[in-house]
Short mmCIF file of N, CA and C in Angstrom, two decimals:
data_model
loop_
_atom_site.label_atom_id
_atom_site.label_comp_id
_atom_site.label_asym_id
_atom_site.label_seq_id
_atom_site.Cartn_x
_atom_site.Cartn_y
_atom_site.Cartn_z
N VAL A 1 83.53 12.25 4.56
CA VAL A 1 83.38 12.52 3.11
C VAL A 1 82.15 13.09 2.84
N PRO A 2 81.86 13.82 1.69
CA PRO A 2 80.70 14.31 1.31
C PRO A 2 79.87 13.24 0.93
N VAL A 3 78.33 13.37 1.14
CA VAL A 3 77.54 12.24 0.87
C VAL A 3 77.66 11.87 -0.56
N ASN A 4 77.84 12.66 -1.73
CA ASN A 4 77.94 12.15 -3.03
C ASN A 4 78.91 11.39 -3.19
N VAL A 5 80.08 11.49 -2.47
CA VAL A 5 81.30 10.49 -2.50
C VAL A 5 80.92 9.10 -1.75
N ALA A 6 80.25 9.26 -0.56
CA ALA A 6 79.95 8.14 0.20
C ALA A 6 79.04 7.21 -0.35
N SER A 7 78.06 7.76 -1.35
CA SER A 7 77.21 6.76 -2.06
C SER A 7 78.05 5.69 -3.08
N ARG A 8 79.30 6.23 -3.34
CA ARG A 8 80.13 5.33 -4.20
C ARG A 8 80.98 4.41 -3.56
N LEU A 9 81.10 4.51 -2.26
CA LEU A 9 81.99 3.76 -1.43
C LEU A 9 81.27 2.36 -0.97
N GLN A 10 82.29 1.37 -0.88
CA GLN A 10 81.85 0.02 -0.42
C GLN A 10 82.90 -0.41 0.65
N LYS A 11 82.33 -1.04 1.64
CA LYS A 11 83.20 -1.59 2.71
C LYS A 11 84.10 -2.70 2.03
N GLY A 12 85.36 -2.70 2.47
CA GLY A 12 86.36 -3.39 1.94
C GLY A 12 87.12 -2.94 0.66
N MET A 13 86.51 -1.89 0.16
CA MET A 13 87.28 -1.34 -1.04
C MET A 13 88.77 -0.80 -0.63
N PRO A 14 89.55 -0.86 -1.62
CA PRO A 14 90.97 -0.45 -1.27
C PRO A 14 91.00 1.00 -1.25
N VAL A 15 91.81 1.48 -0.12
CA VAL A 15 92.02 2.94 -0.06
C VAL A 15 93.53 3.05 0.51
N THR A 16 93.98 4.30 0.53
CA THR A 16 95.36 4.54 1.01
C THR A 16 95.37 5.60 2.14
N VAL A 17 95.76 5.19 3.33
CA VAL A 17 96.02 6.19 4.41
C VAL A 17 97.34 6.70 4.41
N ILE A 18 97.37 8.11 4.33
CA ILE A 18 98.53 8.86 4.23
C ILE A 18 98.89 9.63 5.50
N VAL A 19 99.73 9.18 6.14
CA VAL A 19 100.25 9.75 7.51
C VAL A 19 101.54 10.51 7.33
N GLN A 20 101.33 11.77 8.11
CA GLN A 20 102.57 12.62 8.07
C GLN A 20 103.27 12.06 9.27
N GLN A 21 104.36 11.48 9.19
CA GLN A 21 105.04 10.91 10.43
C GLN A 21 106.65 11.04 10.35
N PRO A 22 107.27 11.14 11.46
CA PRO A 22 108.67 11.37 11.40
C PRO A 22 109.40 10.15 10.98
N ASP A 23 110.49 10.22 10.29
CA ASP A 23 111.25 9.23 9.76
C ASP A 23 112.46 8.92 10.88
N ALA A 24 113.40 8.35 10.50
CA ALA A 24 114.58 7.89 11.41
C ALA A 24 115.46 9.23 11.66
N THR A 25 115.34 10.36 10.97
CA THR A 25 116.09 11.53 11.11
C THR A 25 115.25 12.60 11.81
N ASN A 26 113.94 12.16 12.10
CA ASN A 26 112.84 13.00 12.67
C ASN A 26 112.42 13.97 11.70
N THR A 27 112.52 13.83 10.56
CA THR A 27 111.89 14.71 9.47
C THR A 27 110.59 14.02 9.17
N ILE A 28 109.64 15.02 9.17
CA ILE A 28 108.28 14.61 9.03
C ILE A 28 107.96 14.37 7.42
N LYS A 29 107.52 12.96 7.12
CA LYS A 29 107.34 12.69 5.74
C LYS A 29 106.05 11.83 5.72
N PRO A 30 105.42 12.08 4.42
CA PRO A 30 104.21 11.19 4.17
C PRO A 30 104.56 9.72 4.22
N GLN A 31 103.80 8.91 4.91
CA GLN A 31 104.07 7.42 4.80
C GLN A 31 102.56 6.94 4.31
N ARG A 32 102.74 6.04 3.29
CA ARG A 32 101.44 5.55 2.67
C ARG A 32 101.18 4.12 3.00
N TYR A 33 99.82 3.92 3.51
CA TYR A 33 99.55 2.54 3.92
C TYR A 33 98.48 2.08 3.21
N ALA A 34 98.44 0.94 2.35
CA ALA A 34 97.30 0.37 1.42
C ALA A 34 96.44 -0.46 2.34
N VAL A 35 95.31 -0.14 2.62
CA VAL A 35 94.34 -0.98 3.48
C VAL A 35 93.01 -0.92 2.88
N SER A 36 92.12 -1.48 3.55
CA SER A 36 90.78 -1.52 2.97
C SER A 36 89.85 -0.72 3.80
N LEU A 37 88.78 -0.18 3.18
CA LEU A 37 87.70 0.62 3.99
C LEU A 37 87.09 -0.36 5.01
N LYS A 38 87.06 -0.02 6.11
CA LYS A 38 86.59 -0.89 7.23
C LYS A 38 85.19 -0.55 7.54
N SER A 39 84.65 0.67 7.44
CA SER A 39 83.24 0.89 7.84
C SER A 39 82.87 2.27 7.19
N ILE A 40 81.50 2.28 6.97
CA ILE A 40 80.95 3.50 6.40
C ILE A 40 79.67 3.70 7.52
N ASP A 41 79.60 4.89 8.13
CA ASP A 41 78.65 5.23 9.05
C ASP A 41 77.35 5.38 8.25
N PRO A 42 76.27 4.89 8.51
CA PRO A 42 75.05 5.02 7.69
C PRO A 42 74.23 6.45 7.96
N SER A 43 74.68 7.25 8.88
CA SER A 43 74.22 8.50 9.28
C SER A 43 74.90 9.57 8.58
N VAL A 44 74.06 10.59 8.31
CA VAL A 44 74.86 11.83 7.88
C VAL A 44 75.04 12.91 8.81
N ILE A 45 76.27 13.64 8.75
CA ILE A 45 76.41 14.52 9.85
C ILE A 45 75.48 15.81 9.50
N PRO A 46 74.66 16.14 10.40
CA PRO A 46 73.67 17.24 10.39
C PRO A 46 74.35 18.56 9.89
N GLY A 47 73.94 19.31 8.86
CA GLY A 47 74.34 20.58 8.53
C GLY A 47 75.73 20.45 7.65
N ALA A 48 76.44 19.45 7.73
CA ALA A 48 77.73 19.17 6.92
C ALA A 48 77.41 18.40 5.55
N GLN A 49 76.46 17.57 5.67
CA GLN A 49 76.18 16.64 4.57
C GLN A 49 77.38 15.76 4.23
N LYS A 50 77.99 15.28 5.37
CA LYS A 50 79.02 14.30 5.20
C LYS A 50 78.81 13.13 6.06
N VAL A 51 79.65 12.05 5.60
CA VAL A 51 79.59 10.86 6.32
C VAL A 51 80.86 10.34 6.84
N THR A 52 80.83 9.76 8.03
CA THR A 52 82.10 9.39 8.49
C THR A 52 82.65 7.93 8.05
N ILE A 53 83.83 7.81 7.68
CA ILE A 53 84.28 6.41 7.29
C ILE A 53 85.47 6.18 8.09
N TRP A 54 85.80 4.72 8.18
CA TRP A 54 87.09 4.42 8.83
C TRP A 54 87.76 3.37 7.94
N ALA A 55 89.14 3.49 8.29
CA ALA A 55 90.13 2.57 7.65
C ALA A 55 91.25 2.32 8.61
N GLU A 56 91.64 1.15 8.95
CA GLU A 56 92.38 0.84 10.02
C GLU A 56 93.95 0.52 9.31
N VAL A 57 94.92 1.03 10.06
CA VAL A 57 96.33 0.90 9.70
C VAL A 57 97.03 -0.19 10.76
N ASP A 58 97.62 -1.17 10.44
CA ASP A 58 98.38 -1.96 11.44
C ASP A 58 99.36 -1.15 12.18
N ASN A 59 99.38 -1.15 13.32
CA ASN A 59 100.39 -0.26 14.06
C ASN A 59 101.29 -1.25 15.08
N THR A 60 101.42 -2.46 14.92
CA THR A 60 102.00 -3.34 15.60
C THR A 60 103.58 -2.93 15.96
N ASP A 61 104.09 -2.05 14.97
CA ASP A 61 105.46 -1.62 15.17
C ASP A 61 105.47 -0.28 16.12
N GLY A 62 104.32 0.37 16.31
CA GLY A 62 104.23 1.31 17.22
C GLY A 62 104.67 2.62 16.66
N LYS A 63 104.81 2.84 15.31
CA LYS A 63 105.31 4.01 14.85
C LYS A 63 104.08 5.12 14.69
N LEU A 64 102.92 4.69 14.63
CA LEU A 64 101.86 5.64 14.58
C LEU A 64 101.52 6.14 16.06
N ARG A 65 101.33 7.54 16.15
CA ARG A 65 101.09 8.09 17.27
C ARG A 65 99.78 8.93 17.30
N GLU A 66 99.04 9.02 18.25
CA GLU A 66 98.00 9.96 18.42
C GLU A 66 98.35 11.33 18.02
N GLY A 67 97.56 12.00 17.31
CA GLY A 67 97.76 13.59 17.01
C GLY A 67 98.54 13.68 15.64
N LEU A 68 98.96 12.64 15.00
CA LEU A 68 99.56 12.64 13.78
C LEU A 68 98.69 13.09 12.75
N THR A 69 98.90 13.96 11.78
CA THR A 69 98.21 14.21 10.57
C THR A 69 97.89 13.16 9.69
N SER A 70 96.76 13.00 9.15
CA SER A 70 96.66 11.85 8.22
C SER A 70 95.37 12.31 7.28
N SER A 71 95.34 11.62 6.08
CA SER A 71 94.38 11.83 5.19
C SER A 71 94.19 10.37 4.51
N LEU A 72 92.97 10.26 3.72
CA LEU A 72 92.56 9.13 3.21
C LEU A 72 92.37 9.43 1.64
N GLU A 73 93.06 8.56 0.85
CA GLU A 73 93.05 8.48 -0.66
C GLU A 73 92.18 7.48 -1.10
N ILE A 74 91.11 7.88 -1.89
CA ILE A 74 90.24 6.65 -2.58
C ILE A 74 90.40 6.74 -4.01
N ASN A 75 90.76 5.61 -4.61
CA ASN A 75 91.02 5.67 -6.12
C ASN A 75 89.67 4.75 -6.60
N PHE A 76 88.87 5.57 -7.29
CA PHE A 76 87.77 4.93 -7.98
C PHE A 76 88.10 4.36 -9.16
N ALA A 77 89.26 4.52 -9.65
CA ALA A 77 89.57 3.96 -11.02
C ALA A 77 89.92 2.28 -10.84
N THR A 78 90.17 1.90 -9.72
CA THR A 78 90.54 0.46 -9.45
C THR A 78 89.23 -0.41 -9.68
N PRO A 79 89.32 -1.53 -10.18
CA PRO A 79 88.16 -2.27 -10.53
C PRO A 79 87.45 -2.65 -9.11
N ALA A 80 88.17 -2.93 -8.08
CA ALA A 80 87.55 -3.40 -6.83
C ALA A 80 86.85 -2.12 -6.26
N ALA A 81 87.09 -0.81 -6.76
CA ALA A 81 86.35 0.24 -6.32
C ALA A 81 85.11 0.62 -6.92
N GLN A 82 84.79 -0.05 -8.03
CA GLN A 82 83.51 0.17 -8.75
C GLN A 82 82.25 -0.35 -7.89
N PRO A 83 81.25 0.46 -7.96
CA PRO A 83 79.97 0.12 -7.29
C PRO A 83 79.43 -1.24 -7.88
N ALA A 84 78.61 -1.90 -7.14
CA ALA A 84 78.22 -3.23 -7.58
C ALA A 84 77.05 -2.79 -8.33
N ALA A 85 76.71 -3.59 -9.41
CA ALA A 85 75.65 -3.39 -10.39
C ALA A 85 74.26 -3.67 -9.73
N PRO A 86 73.26 -2.91 -9.99
CA PRO A 86 72.03 -2.87 -9.26
C PRO A 86 71.30 -4.27 -9.67
#
């Protein structure tokens, strides 16, 4: 994520992971997983001014596979996503 977005993130805040995954008919459809932000890398990627973040999705059912396209949605409007007061 861009550095200016990373400064507003907190570990544990709610996020949605969206995975483009095949359904029962093998049609690729977006599947949404509500999870918490697991980690925020403290370093900045040189030249890109971005920070790496992680969220984990439970895959005990084995439906998620390496190589599937995914994205992360952050909703700053939720109360839990508001930065802590200084």
